[in-house]
Amino acid sequence: MIIDGKQAAADLRKQLSMQVEQLQQEKNIVPGLTVILVGEDPASEVYVRNKVRQTRELGMNSQEIRLPVDTGEEVLLARLAQLNQDKEVHGILVQLPLPAHINEAKVLAAINPEKDVDGFHALNSGRLLNGSGDALVPCTPQGCVILAKRHLGEDLSGKHAVVIGRSNIVGKPVAILLLQENCTVTIAHSRTENLAEICRQADILVAAVGRANFVKGDWIKPGATVIDVGINRIEDAEGKTRLVGDVDYQAAVEVAAAITPVPGGVGPMTIACLLKNTLEAARRYG
C-alpha cells in the first residue's frame, strides 16, 4: 500500500476548513498566520508560497513578510516583538534557513510560544516531553503519526517503532509522539551499531536521517509501515535532478505493507499540520 500524503493532507484540510468556519461563527475569531522570509532562497520561496496559498484557501488570514537578505538580526527581532503583540496574528513562522549572520536559535526563542506554530520553542518542546497536552507540536512529526495511523488505525499500542534520526525538528519529537501512542520506541542514528538488524525489528520505521536511499530494502521487516521523511536531490544517469527519500523506495515497496512516497508523502502533511497548529493557537489564545 502506498500511503498517499497528498490525499491525507487534503482530508485534514477539509476538516480544518469546517473548524475554521465554526470558530468564526461561534467566537468571531479568524485564525491568522504570518510567515517571515529573509532573503531569496528559491526552495524557501516555494514553501512560503504554498503555505500562504493553503492558509487562505482554508479561510484563514495570511500575511507574508519578506525581508532582504542583509536584514540585521535586531530588525528581525523587532518585527517578531510586534507580531507577538498583534492580537490578529495567532501563528508566527520564520522560514528556515536564515542567513548566516542571524542567530537562528535566538530568533526562534523570541517567538511567543503561544504563537509558535512550528513547535520549535523550548517551552513547546518541554510541554511535548512532559505530555501536558498543551504543546504546539512540530508539524512534520505530527504528520508522520497521522500517516502511520492512516494504515494501522488509531491504536498504535504495542507497536515497535524505530526512528532513524535524532534531530530536534523530527527525530526526537516523533519519538515522543510515538511513545505517547504507547509504542515501544527505539531511536537510532549514525553511530548506532547493527542498524540494519534494529530496523528489521520495526513495525513502524521512520527514516529521518537526511541521506538519499540510505535504508535498504532488506533492512525492512516484511509487513512493516515505513514513513520516509527524507527529501534529497540526486542526479540520475542522464544528469537530471530528482527527489528521493531516505529509503530505497523501489526495494522497500516490495517488502513493506505500507510506505510513504517521496515526493507526495510526508511533505504535504507538514503544511497541513502547520494549518492545524494555527487553528489550535487561535482556539486557545485567540
Short mmCIF file of N, CA and C in Angstrom, two decimals, residues 207-269:
data_model
loop_
_atom_site.label_atom_id
_atom_site.label_comp_id
_atom_site.label_asym_id
_atom_site.label_seq_id
_atom_site.Cartn_x
_atom_site.Cartn_y
_atom_site.Cartn_z
N ALA A 207 12.17 7.08 8.86
CA ALA A 207 13.51 7.41 8.38
C ALA A 207 13.64 8.91 8.24
N ALA A 208 14.51 9.51 9.07
CA ALA A 208 14.70 10.96 9.06
C ALA A 208 16.18 11.25 9.24
N VAL A 209 16.98 10.69 8.36
CA VAL A 209 18.43 10.77 8.52
C VAL A 209 19.07 11.74 7.53
N GLY A 210 18.35 12.10 6.45
CA GLY A 210 18.87 13.07 5.50
C GLY A 210 19.91 12.54 4.55
N ARG A 211 19.83 11.23 4.23
CA ARG A 211 20.77 10.61 3.29
C ARG A 211 19.99 9.81 2.26
N ALA A 212 20.21 10.11 1.01
CA ALA A 212 19.43 9.52 -0.07
C ALA A 212 19.56 8.01 -0.10
N ASN A 213 18.41 7.33 -0.16
CA ASN A 213 18.35 5.87 -0.31
C ASN A 213 19.17 5.13 0.74
N PHE A 214 19.25 5.69 1.92
CA PHE A 214 20.09 5.14 2.99
C PHE A 214 19.55 3.80 3.51
N VAL A 215 18.25 3.71 3.68
CA VAL A 215 17.63 2.49 4.21
C VAL A 215 17.36 1.53 3.07
N LYS A 216 17.96 0.34 3.14
CA LYS A 216 17.85 -0.64 2.07
C LYS A 216 16.61 -1.52 2.27
N GLY A 217 16.21 -2.16 1.20
CA GLY A 217 15.03 -2.99 1.24
C GLY A 217 15.14 -4.13 2.23
N ASP A 218 16.34 -4.71 2.37
CA ASP A 218 16.49 -5.84 3.29
C ASP A 218 16.66 -5.41 4.75
N TRP A 219 16.56 -4.09 5.01
CA TRP A 219 16.53 -3.60 6.39
C TRP A 219 15.11 -3.62 6.95
N ILE A 220 14.15 -3.84 6.09
CA ILE A 220 12.74 -3.65 6.47
C ILE A 220 12.08 -4.98 6.79
N LYS A 221 11.39 -5.01 7.90
CA LYS A 221 10.63 -6.19 8.31
C LYS A 221 9.45 -6.37 7.36
N PRO A 222 9.23 -7.57 6.84
CA PRO A 222 8.07 -7.79 5.99
C PRO A 222 6.78 -7.40 6.70
N GLY A 223 5.98 -6.57 6.03
CA GLY A 223 4.73 -6.12 6.63
C GLY A 223 4.83 -4.85 7.44
N ALA A 224 6.02 -4.24 7.49
CA ALA A 224 6.20 -3.02 8.29
C ALA A 224 5.55 -1.82 7.60
N THR A 225 5.32 -0.77 8.39
CA THR A 225 4.85 0.51 7.88
C THR A 225 6.04 1.46 7.86
N VAL A 226 6.35 2.02 6.71
CA VAL A 226 7.55 2.85 6.55
C VAL A 226 7.14 4.29 6.27
N ILE A 227 7.62 5.19 7.11
CA ILE A 227 7.38 6.64 6.95
C ILE A 227 8.71 7.28 6.59
N ASP A 228 8.82 7.77 5.37
CA ASP A 228 10.07 8.31 4.85
C ASP A 228 10.01 9.84 4.87
N VAL A 229 10.78 10.44 5.78
CA VAL A 229 10.79 11.90 5.96
C VAL A 229 11.77 12.59 5.02
N GLY A 230 12.71 11.84 4.49
CA GLY A 230 13.80 12.43 3.72
C GLY A 230 13.37 13.09 2.43
N ILE A 231 14.01 14.21 2.11
CA ILE A 231 13.85 14.87 0.81
C ILE A 231 15.27 15.19 0.32
N ASN A 232 15.74 14.39 -0.63
CA ASN A 232 17.11 14.51 -1.11
C ASN A 232 17.10 14.67 -2.62
N ARG A 233 17.90 15.59 -3.12
CA ARG A 233 18.02 15.78 -4.57
C ARG A 233 19.24 15.01 -5.08
N ILE A 234 19.00 14.16 -6.08
CA ILE A 234 20.10 13.41 -6.68
C ILE A 234 20.03 13.55 -8.20
N GLU A 235 21.15 13.27 -8.85
CA GLU A 235 21.18 13.30 -10.31
C GLU A 235 21.13 11.87 -10.83
N ASP A 236 20.31 11.64 -11.86
CA ASP A 236 20.25 10.31 -12.46
C ASP A 236 21.34 10.18 -13.52
N ALA A 237 21.36 9.07 -14.23
CA ALA A 237 22.41 8.80 -15.20
C ALA A 237 22.44 9.82 -16.33
N GLU A 238 21.29 10.44 -16.57
CA GLU A 238 21.21 11.44 -17.64
C GLU A 238 21.50 12.86 -17.15
N GLY A 239 21.85 12.98 -15.88
CA GLY A 239 22.16 14.29 -15.33
C GLY A 239 20.96 15.09 -14.88
N LYS A 240 19.78 14.46 -14.88
CA LYS A 240 18.58 15.14 -14.43
C LYS A 240 18.41 14.99 -12.92
N THR A 241 17.96 16.07 -12.28
CA THR A 241 17.78 16.07 -10.83
C THR A 241 16.39 15.54 -10.47
N ARG A 242 16.33 14.69 -9.47
CA ARG A 242 15.04 14.20 -8.98
C ARG A 242 15.09 14.07 -7.47
N LEU A 243 13.90 14.03 -6.86
CA LEU A 243 13.78 13.91 -5.42
C LEU A 243 13.64 12.45 -5.01
N VAL A 244 14.39 12.06 -4.00
CA VAL A 244 14.25 10.73 -3.42
C VAL A 244 14.25 10.86 -1.90
N GLY A 245 13.79 9.84 -1.22
CA GLY A 245 13.75 9.85 0.23
C GLY A 245 14.99 9.24 0.85
N ASP A 246 14.89 8.97 2.14
CA ASP A 246 15.98 8.30 2.86
C ASP A 246 15.91 6.79 2.69
N VAL A 247 14.79 6.31 2.14
CA VAL A 247 14.57 4.88 1.96
C VAL A 247 14.68 4.54 0.47
N ASP A 248 15.32 3.42 0.18
CA ASP A 248 15.36 2.91 -1.20
C ASP A 248 13.97 2.42 -1.56
N TYR A 249 13.20 3.30 -2.15
CA TYR A 249 11.77 3.08 -2.33
C TYR A 249 11.47 1.83 -3.15
N GLN A 250 12.16 1.68 -4.27
CA GLN A 250 11.85 0.56 -5.17
C GLN A 250 12.06 -0.78 -4.50
N ALA A 251 13.07 -0.88 -3.63
CA ALA A 251 13.30 -2.12 -2.90
C ALA A 251 12.33 -2.26 -1.74
N ALA A 252 12.08 -1.16 -1.04
CA ALA A 252 11.25 -1.21 0.17
C ALA A 252 9.79 -1.51 -0.14
N VAL A 253 9.29 -1.00 -1.26
CA VAL A 253 7.88 -1.17 -1.58
C VAL A 253 7.53 -2.64 -1.80
N GLU A 254 8.52 -3.46 -2.08
CA GLU A 254 8.30 -4.90 -2.27
C GLU A 254 8.18 -5.64 -0.94
N VAL A 255 8.62 -5.00 0.13
CA VAL A 255 8.68 -5.68 1.44
C VAL A 255 7.67 -5.09 2.42
N ALA A 256 7.57 -3.78 2.45
CA ALA A 256 6.70 -3.11 3.42
C ALA A 256 5.23 -3.33 3.09
N ALA A 257 4.40 -3.34 4.14
CA ALA A 257 2.96 -3.39 3.92
C ALA A 257 2.44 -2.04 3.47
N ALA A 258 3.10 -0.96 3.93
CA ALA A 258 2.70 0.39 3.57
C ALA A 258 3.93 1.30 3.62
N ILE A 259 3.99 2.27 2.71
CA ILE A 259 5.15 3.16 2.65
C ILE A 259 4.71 4.51 2.08
N THR A 260 5.33 5.58 2.58
CA THR A 260 5.08 6.91 2.03
C THR A 260 6.03 7.16 0.87
N PRO A 261 5.53 7.71 -0.23
CA PRO A 261 6.41 8.05 -1.35
C PRO A 261 7.12 9.38 -1.12
N VAL A 262 8.15 9.62 -1.91
CA VAL A 262 8.82 10.93 -1.94
C VAL A 262 9.02 11.31 -3.39
N PRO A 263 8.41 12.42 -3.82
CA PRO A 263 7.54 13.34 -3.05
C PRO A 263 6.13 12.78 -2.92
N GLY A 264 5.28 13.52 -2.21
CA GLY A 264 3.88 13.16 -2.09
C GLY A 264 3.52 12.37 -0.85
N GLY A 265 4.45 12.32 0.10
CA GLY A 265 4.19 11.59 1.34
C GLY A 265 4.10 12.53 2.53
N VAL A 266 5.19 12.62 3.27
CA VAL A 266 5.21 13.43 4.49
C VAL A 266 5.13 14.92 4.18
N GLY A 267 5.70 15.36 3.07
CA GLY A 267 5.75 16.79 2.75
C GLY A 267 4.41 17.51 2.80
N PRO A 268 3.40 17.02 2.09
CA PRO A 268 2.09 17.69 2.14
C PRO A 268 1.49 17.74 3.53
N MET A 269 1.78 16.73 4.35
CA MET A 269 1.23 16.70 5.70
C MET A 269 1.87 17.76 6.59
#
